[in-house]
PDB file of C-alpha atoms in Angstrom:
ATOM      1  CA  UNK A   1      -0.453   0.201   0.017  1.00 56.00           C
ATOM      2  CA  UNK A   2       2.741   2.639   1.134  1.00 63.00           C
ATOM      3  CA  UNK A   3       4.702   1.704  -3.121  1.00 55.00           C
ATOM      4  CA  UNK A   4       1.451   2.138  -4.233  1.00 52.00           C
ATOM      5  CA  UNK A   5       1.121   5.704  -1.976  1.00 58.00           C
ATOM      6  CA  UNK A   6       4.261   6.621  -2.942  1.00 50.00           C
ATOM      7  CA  UNK A   7       3.351   5.701  -6.576  1.00 49.00           C
ATOM      8  CA  UNK A   8       1.006   8.336  -6.913  1.00 50.00           C
ATOM      9  CA  UNK A   9       2.761  10.668  -5.193  1.00 48.00           C
ATOM     10  CA  UNK A  10       5.621  11.125  -7.350  1.00 45.00           C
ATOM     11  CA  UNK A  11       2.396  10.862 -10.768  1.00 48.00           C
ATOM     12  CA  UNK A  12       0.795  13.688  -8.793  1.00 44.00           C
ATOM     13  CA  UNK A  13       4.100  15.936  -8.408  1.00 42.00           C
ATOM     14  CA  UNK A  14       5.670  15.011 -12.356  1.00 39.00           C
ATOM     15  CA  UNK A  15       1.979  16.139 -13.379  1.00 38.00           C
ATOM     16  CA  UNK A  16       2.209  19.444 -11.526  1.00 39.00           C
ATOM     17  CA  UNK A  17       5.854  19.587 -12.584  1.00 40.00           C
ATOM     18  CA  UNK A  18       4.808  19.394 -16.051  1.00 35.00           C
ATOM     19  CA  UNK A  19       2.518  22.074 -16.704  1.00 41.00           C
ATOM     20  CA  UNK A  20       3.758  24.562 -13.690  1.00 43.00           C
ATOM     21  CA  UNK A  21       7.059  24.459 -16.281  1.00 39.00           C
ATOM     22  CA  UNK A  22       4.371  25.147 -19.109  1.00 45.00           C
ATOM     23  CA  UNK A  23       2.965  28.116 -17.356  1.00 43.00           C
ATOM     24  CA  UNK A  24       5.629  29.748 -16.260  1.00 42.00           C
ATOM     25  CA  UNK A  25       7.490  29.311 -20.082  1.00 46.00           C
ATOM     26  CA  UNK A  26       4.532  30.992 -21.014  1.00 49.00           C
ATOM     27  CA  UNK A  27       4.738  33.719 -18.693  1.00 53.00           C
ATOM     28  CA  UNK A  28       8.008  34.162 -19.869  1.00 59.00           C
ATOM     29  CA  UNK A  29       6.965  35.550 -23.130  1.00 72.00           C
ATOM     30  CA  UNK A  30       5.355  38.211 -21.681  1.00 92.00           C
ATOM     31  CA  UNK A  31       7.045  41.425 -20.199  1.00 93.00           C
ATOM     32  CA  UNK A  32       6.426  44.802 -18.920  1.00 93.00           C
ATOM     33  CA  UNK A  33       5.837  48.264 -21.597  1.00 94.00           C
ATOM     34  CA  UNK A  34       5.761  51.518 -19.600  1.00 91.00           C
ATOM     35  CA  UNK A  35       3.294  54.522 -20.054  1.00 89.00           C
ATOM     36  CA  UNK A  36       5.633  56.078 -20.615  1.00 90.00           C
ATOM     37  CA  UNK A  37       7.757  54.246 -23.226  1.00 89.00           C
ATOM     38  CA  UNK A  38       4.504  54.032 -25.346  1.00 92.00           C
ATOM     39  CA  UNK A  39       3.486  57.939 -25.082  1.00 90.00           C
ATOM     40  CA  UNK A  40       6.422  57.990 -27.359  1.00 90.00           C
ATOM     41  CA  UNK A  41       4.980  55.672 -29.587  1.00 90.00           C
ATOM     42  CA  UNK A  42       1.664  58.232 -31.442  1.00 83.00           C
ATOM     43  CA  UNK A  43       5.017  60.811 -31.718  1.00 82.00           C
ATOM     44  CA  UNK A  44       6.097  59.021 -35.039  1.00 87.00           C
ATOM     45  CA  UNK A  45       4.143  60.313 -38.021  1.00 92.00           C
ATOM     46  CA  UNK A  46       1.788  57.459 -39.685  1.00 94.00           C
ATOM     47  CA  UNK A  47       2.323  56.523 -42.800  1.00 93.00           C
ATOM     48  CA  UNK A  48      -0.014  57.437 -44.888  1.00 88.00           C
ATOM     49  CA  UNK A  49       0.903  54.864 -48.358  1.00 87.00           C
ATOM     50  CA  UNK A  50      -0.017  52.510 -45.837  1.00 88.00           C
ATOM     51  CA  UNK A  51      -3.786  53.697 -44.039  1.00 86.00           C
ATOM     52  CA  UNK A  52      -4.021  54.603 -47.953  1.00 77.00           C
ATOM     53  CA  UNK A  53      -5.652  50.697 -48.518  1.00 67.00           C
ATOM     54  CA  UNK A  54      -7.779  51.541 -45.410  1.00 69.00           C
ATOM     55  CA  UNK A  55      -8.657  54.332 -46.447  1.00 65.00           C
ATOM     56  CA  UNK A  56      -8.460  55.555 -49.887  1.00 58.00           C
ATOM     57  CA  UNK A  57      -8.375  54.183 -53.686  1.00 53.00           C
ATOM     58  CA  UNK A  58      -6.926  50.989 -53.227  1.00 51.00           C
ATOM     59  CA  UNK A  59      -9.327  50.146 -50.679  1.00 54.00           C
ATOM     60  CA  UNK A  60     -10.723  47.921 -53.221  1.00 51.00           C
ATOM     61  CA  UNK A  61      -7.829  45.865 -54.500  1.00 52.00           C
ATOM     62  CA  UNK A  62      -6.856  44.831 -51.416  1.00 52.00           C
ATOM     63  CA  UNK A  63     -10.137  42.667 -51.725  1.00 52.00           C
ATOM     64  CA  UNK A  64      -8.099  40.899 -54.884  1.00 57.00           C
ATOM     65  CA  UNK A  65      -5.942  39.172 -51.827  1.00 60.00           C
ATOM     66  CA  UNK A  66      -3.918  36.176 -52.665  1.00 57.00           C
ATOM     67  CA  UNK A  67      -1.518  36.078 -50.560  1.00 65.00           C
ATOM     68  CA  UNK A  68      -2.718  34.914 -46.819  1.00 80.00           C
ATOM     69  CA  UNK A  69      -0.944  33.850 -43.776  1.00 85.00           C
ATOM     70  CA  UNK A  70      -0.768  30.373 -45.097  1.00 84.00           C
ATOM     71  CA  UNK A  71       0.794  30.955 -48.184  1.00 84.00           C
ATOM     72  CA  UNK A  72       3.523  33.001 -46.236  1.00 85.00           C
ATOM     73  CA  UNK A  73       7.294  30.512 -46.417  1.00 85.00           C
ATOM     74  CA  UNK A  74       9.267  33.369 -44.020  1.00 88.00           C
ATOM     75  CA  UNK A  75       8.490  31.462 -41.179  1.00 93.00           C
ATOM     76  CA  UNK A  76       7.775  28.373 -39.105  1.00 93.00           C
ATOM     77  CA  UNK A  77       6.815  27.105 -37.027  1.00 93.00           C
ATOM     78  CA  UNK A  78       6.418  28.112 -34.176  1.00 94.00           C
ATOM     79  CA  UNK A  79       8.850  31.229 -35.196  1.00 95.00           C
ATOM     80  CA  UNK A  80       9.202  34.080 -33.051  1.00 95.00           C
ATOM     81  CA  UNK A  81       6.963  36.351 -35.570  1.00 95.00           C
ATOM     82  CA  UNK A  82       6.284  39.786 -33.943  1.00 96.00           C
ATOM     83  CA  UNK A  83       4.964  41.889 -30.038  1.00 97.00           C
ATOM     84  CA  UNK A  84       1.488  42.006 -29.468  1.00 98.00           C
ATOM     85  CA  UNK A  85       1.015  44.975 -26.599  1.00 98.00           C
ATOM     86  CA  UNK A  86      -1.688  45.726 -24.564  1.00 97.00           C
ATOM     87  CA  UNK A  87      -1.443  48.995 -23.060  1.00 96.00           C
ATOM     88  CA  UNK A  88      -4.410  48.835 -20.262  1.00 94.00           C
ATOM     89  CA  UNK A  89      -1.515  46.129 -18.616  1.00 95.00           C
ATOM     90  CA  UNK A  90       1.342  48.208 -19.560  1.00 95.00           C
ATOM     91  CA  UNK A  91       2.655  44.172 -20.900  1.00 96.00           C
ATOM     92  CA  UNK A  92       4.040  43.506 -24.444  1.00 97.00           C
ATOM     93  CA  UNK A  93       3.555  39.840 -25.447  1.00 96.00           C
ATOM     94  CA  UNK A  94       5.653  37.670 -27.817  1.00 96.00           C
ATOM     95  CA  UNK A  95       3.849  36.088 -30.692  1.00 97.00           C
ATOM     96  CA  UNK A  96       4.821  32.810 -33.013  1.00 97.00           C
ATOM     97  CA  UNK A  97       3.780  32.208 -36.131  1.00 97.00           C
ATOM     98  CA  UNK A  98       1.113  29.060 -35.495  1.00 95.00           C
ATOM     99  CA  UNK A  99      -1.974  29.030 -32.798  1.00 92.00           C
ATOM    100  CA  UNK A 100      -1.241  24.281 -32.447  1.00 91.00           C
ATOM    101  CA  UNK A 101      -0.392  23.791 -29.196  1.00 89.00           C
ATOM    102  CA  UNK A 102       3.402  24.084 -29.529  1.00 88.00           C
ATOM    103  CA  UNK A 103       4.123  26.960 -30.053  1.00 89.00           C
ATOM    104  CA  UNK A 104       0.867  28.524 -27.431  1.00 92.00           C
ATOM    105  CA  UNK A 105       3.217  26.824 -24.816  1.00 91.00           C
ATOM    106  CA  UNK A 106       5.918  30.291 -26.261  1.00 92.00           C
ATOM    107  CA  UNK A 107       2.846  32.491 -25.544  1.00 93.00           C
ATOM    108  CA  UNK A 108       0.840  33.997 -27.989  1.00 96.00           C
ATOM    109  CA  UNK A 109       0.239  32.115 -31.293  1.00 97.00           C
ATOM    110  CA  UNK A 110      -0.920  33.639 -34.855  1.00 97.00           C
ATOM    111  CA  UNK A 111      -3.758  31.346 -36.439  1.00 95.00           C
ATOM    112  CA  UNK A 112      -2.289  30.253 -39.982  1.00 95.00           C
ATOM    113  CA  UNK A 113      -4.704  29.327 -42.199  1.00 94.00           C
ATOM    114  CA  UNK A 114      -6.922  30.626 -46.079  1.00 92.00           C
ATOM    115  CA  UNK A 115      -8.454  32.820 -44.868  1.00 93.00           C
ATOM    116  CA  UNK A 116      -6.380  34.605 -42.735  1.00 95.00           C
ATOM    117  CA  UNK A 117      -3.412  37.368 -43.416  1.00 94.00           C
ATOM    118  CA  UNK A 118      -0.399  39.325 -40.944  1.00 95.00           C
ATOM    119  CA  UNK A 119      -0.495  42.685 -40.518  1.00 95.00           C
ATOM    120  CA  UNK A 120       1.262  43.842 -44.290  1.00 93.00           C
ATOM    121  CA  UNK A 121      -1.173  41.866 -45.937  1.00 92.00           C
ATOM    122  CA  UNK A 122      -4.537  44.509 -44.170  1.00 92.00           C
ATOM    123  CA  UNK A 123      -6.818  41.630 -44.227  1.00 94.00           C
ATOM    124  CA  UNK A 124      -7.692  39.861 -40.566  1.00 96.00           C
ATOM    125  CA  UNK A 125      -5.191  38.767 -38.071  1.00 97.00           C
ATOM    126  CA  UNK A 126      -5.320  36.234 -35.508  1.00 98.00           C
ATOM    127  CA  UNK A 127      -4.077  36.368 -32.260  1.00 98.00           C
ATOM    128  CA  UNK A 128      -4.736  33.076 -29.377  1.00 97.00           C
ATOM    129  CA  UNK A 129      -3.773  32.536 -26.432  1.00 96.00           C
ATOM    130  CA  UNK A 130      -4.198  30.362 -23.272  1.00 94.00           C
ATOM    131  CA  UNK A 131      -6.251  32.598 -20.725  1.00 92.00           C
ATOM    132  CA  UNK A 132      -3.890  30.657 -17.532  1.00 89.00           C
ATOM    133  CA  UNK A 133      -0.997  32.668 -18.952  1.00 90.00           C
ATOM    134  CA  UNK A 134      -1.243  35.669 -21.740  1.00 94.00           C
ATOM    135  CA  UNK A 135      -4.722  36.727 -21.611  1.00 95.00           C
ATOM    136  CA  UNK A 136      -5.553  36.058 -18.335  1.00 93.00           C
ATOM    137  CA  UNK A 137      -7.029  39.982 -18.454  1.00 94.00           C
ATOM    138  CA  UNK A 138      -8.459  40.567 -21.601  1.00 97.00           C
ATOM    139  CA  UNK A 139     -12.249  40.161 -20.531  1.00 96.00           C
ATOM    140  CA  UNK A 140     -10.584  43.576 -18.700  1.00 97.00           C
ATOM    141  CA  UNK A 141      -9.985  45.427 -22.371  1.00 97.00           C
ATOM    142  CA  UNK A 142     -13.314  47.741 -22.855  1.00 96.00           C
ATOM    143  CA  UNK A 143     -14.516  48.816 -26.794  1.00 97.00           C
ATOM    144  CA  UNK A 144     -12.781  51.819 -27.846  1.00 97.00           C
ATOM    145  CA  UNK A 145      -9.223  51.267 -26.384  1.00 97.00           C
ATOM    146  CA  UNK A 146      -6.376  50.665 -28.426  1.00 97.00           C
ATOM    147  CA  UNK A 147      -4.042  47.751 -29.094  1.00 97.00           C
ATOM    148  CA  UNK A 148      -0.592  47.550 -30.822  1.00 98.00           C
ATOM    149  CA  UNK A 149       0.745  45.092 -33.068  1.00 98.00           C
ATOM    150  CA  UNK A 150       4.830  44.368 -34.089  1.00 97.00           C
ATOM    151  CA  UNK A 151       5.705  43.729 -36.877  1.00 97.00           C
ATOM    152  CA  UNK A 152       8.492  43.351 -39.359  1.00 95.00           C
ATOM    153  CA  UNK A 153       9.344  46.950 -38.369  1.00 96.00           C
ATOM    154  CA  UNK A 154       6.299  48.115 -37.999  1.00 97.00           C
ATOM    155  CA  UNK A 155       3.797  49.243 -35.555  1.00 97.00           C
ATOM    156  CA  UNK A 156      -0.077  48.586 -35.579  1.00 97.00           C
ATOM    157  CA  UNK A 157      -2.449  50.201 -34.115  1.00 97.00           C
ATOM    158  CA  UNK A 158      -5.445  48.767 -33.557  1.00 98.00           C
ATOM    159  CA  UNK A 159      -8.869  49.548 -31.706  1.00 98.00           C
ATOM    160  CA  UNK A 160     -12.074  47.801 -30.049  1.00 98.00           C
ATOM    161  CA  UNK A 161     -14.710  47.473 -31.559  1.00 98.00           C
ATOM    162  CA  UNK A 162     -16.660  44.801 -29.624  1.00 97.00           C
ATOM    163  CA  UNK A 163     -16.066  41.926 -27.515  1.00 98.00           C
ATOM    164  CA  UNK A 164     -18.527  38.190 -27.491  1.00 98.00           C
ATOM    165  CA  UNK A 165     -18.554  35.207 -26.109  1.00 97.00           C
ATOM    166  CA  UNK A 166     -19.284  32.151 -28.136  1.00 97.00           C
ATOM    167  CA  UNK A 167     -18.380  28.385 -28.738  1.00 95.00           C
ATOM    168  CA  UNK A 168     -15.848  26.568 -29.260  1.00 90.00           C
ATOM    169  CA  UNK A 169     -16.984  25.460 -32.077  1.00 90.00           C
ATOM    170  CA  UNK A 170     -18.361  28.437 -34.341  1.00 93.00           C
ATOM    171  CA  UNK A 171     -16.288  28.706 -37.262  1.00 87.00           C
ATOM    172  CA  UNK A 172     -17.634  32.530 -38.015  1.00 92.00           C
ATOM    173  CA  UNK A 173     -15.409  33.575 -36.061  1.00 95.00           C
ATOM    174  CA  UNK A 174     -12.183  33.029 -38.198  1.00 94.00           C
ATOM    175  CA  UNK A 175     -12.844  34.051 -41.753  1.00 94.00           C
ATOM    176  CA  UNK A 176     -11.691  36.083 -44.524  1.00 93.00           C
ATOM    177  CA  UNK A 177     -11.893  40.450 -43.787  1.00 92.00           C
ATOM    178  CA  UNK A 178     -12.191  42.924 -46.530  1.00 89.00           C
ATOM    179  CA  UNK A 179     -11.133  45.393 -43.718  1.00 93.00           C
ATOM    180  CA  UNK A 180      -7.977  45.649 -41.641  1.00 96.00           C
ATOM    181  CA  UNK A 181      -9.301  43.588 -38.698  1.00 97.00           C
ATOM    182  CA  UNK A 182      -6.817  41.904 -35.260  1.00 98.00           C
ATOM    183  CA  UNK A 183      -9.080  39.438 -33.890  1.00 98.00           C
ATOM    184  CA  UNK A 184      -7.949  38.046 -30.197  1.00 98.00           C
ATOM    185  CA  UNK A 185      -8.783  34.692 -28.546  1.00 97.00           C
ATOM    186  CA  UNK A 186      -9.374  32.514 -25.966  1.00 96.00           C
ATOM    187  CA  UNK A 187     -10.889  29.833 -23.577  1.00 95.00           C
ATOM    188  CA  UNK A 188     -13.789  31.180 -21.962  1.00 95.00           C
ATOM    189  CA  UNK A 189     -14.907  31.145 -18.546  1.00 95.00           C
ATOM    190  CA  UNK A 190     -11.555  32.420 -17.761  1.00 93.00           C
ATOM    191  CA  UNK A 191     -12.223  31.277 -14.652  1.00 90.00           C
ATOM    192  CA  UNK A 192     -13.163  27.493 -15.711  1.00 88.00           C
ATOM    193  CA  UNK A 193     -11.077  24.922 -14.423  1.00 86.00           C
ATOM    194  CA  UNK A 194     -10.093  22.199 -17.184  1.00 83.00           C
ATOM    195  CA  UNK A 195     -10.986  22.665 -21.022  1.00 85.00           C
ATOM    196  CA  UNK A 196     -13.412  25.028 -21.048  1.00 90.00           C
ATOM    197  CA  UNK A 197     -16.503  24.440 -23.628  1.00 92.00           C
ATOM    198  CA  UNK A 198     -16.305  28.897 -24.905  1.00 96.00           C
ATOM    199  CA  UNK A 199     -14.227  31.278 -26.310  1.00 97.00           C
ATOM    200  CA  UNK A 200     -13.787  35.125 -26.213  1.00 98.00           C
ATOM    201  CA  UNK A 201     -13.415  36.829 -28.658  1.00 98.00           C
ATOM    202  CA  UNK A 202     -11.991  41.033 -29.175  1.00 98.00           C
ATOM    203  CA  UNK A 203     -12.071  42.192 -32.118  1.00 98.00           C
ATOM    204  CA  UNK A 204     -10.358  45.121 -33.371  1.00 98.00           C
ATOM    205  CA  UNK A 205     -10.093  47.562 -36.615  1.00 98.00           C
ATOM    206  CA  UNK A 206      -6.371  49.228 -37.495  1.00 97.00           C
ATOM    207  CA  UNK A 207      -6.764  53.459 -37.250  1.00 96.00           C
ATOM    208  CA  UNK A 208      -2.724  54.124 -37.962  1.00 96.00           C
ATOM    209  CA  UNK A 209       0.784  52.399 -38.834  1.00 97.00           C
ATOM    210  CA  UNK A 210       4.030  54.028 -38.190  1.00 96.00           C
ATOM    211  CA  UNK A 211       7.490  52.937 -38.046  1.00 95.00           C
ATOM    212  CA  UNK A 212       9.089  51.334 -35.245  1.00 93.00           C
ATOM    213  CA  UNK A 213      11.903  53.902 -34.086  1.00 83.00           C
ATOM    214  CA  UNK A 214      14.613  52.064 -33.116  1.00 71.00           C
ATOM    215  CA  UNK A 215      15.895  53.398 -29.602  1.00 56.00           C
ATOM    216  CA  UNK A 216      19.034  55.731 -29.069  1.00 48.00           C
TER     217      UNK A 216
END
């Protein structure tokens, strides 16, 4: 009996260590981004050429996009691609190519599909993360607040337009978009124990694109 009990204790500790290590590893992708630093970002001029596709005659051309993330061979699965910044939390989150489990263990994953694009392609960019590690407070982000995504030397600013909860089987979330859109997804409820049955969705619209200025 003592051997059985000891075995169960060892198994329990092993499981605890395994998931504890995964949690710790994911949290390493989160960094502090001060409000003072973020205030300097708006001083950089908006890249007008980048915004033409949003407000100008090139908008129609955007609807003929053929280059989606699934066709992008620049990155390998699990490779770091950029940084998501949520000003309300003063936090930055490293993002990785792919939203498979191995990528999500590292931090925030970029969903790769025939319906989604990288930010520079001005389509639908989808980022996913676990509620226990990176997106623990995603539900606190309110409509009208800004979210930034840094990618390929540019900082894309999006404004939150809506949030909602849906089932994990909902296939209407990850779809093609005519306008530049950033969607964040995570499991829901946030305090659910085990595999959560729903998904929390945050959707934001592109409002500006600026160059990322190198530190002096």
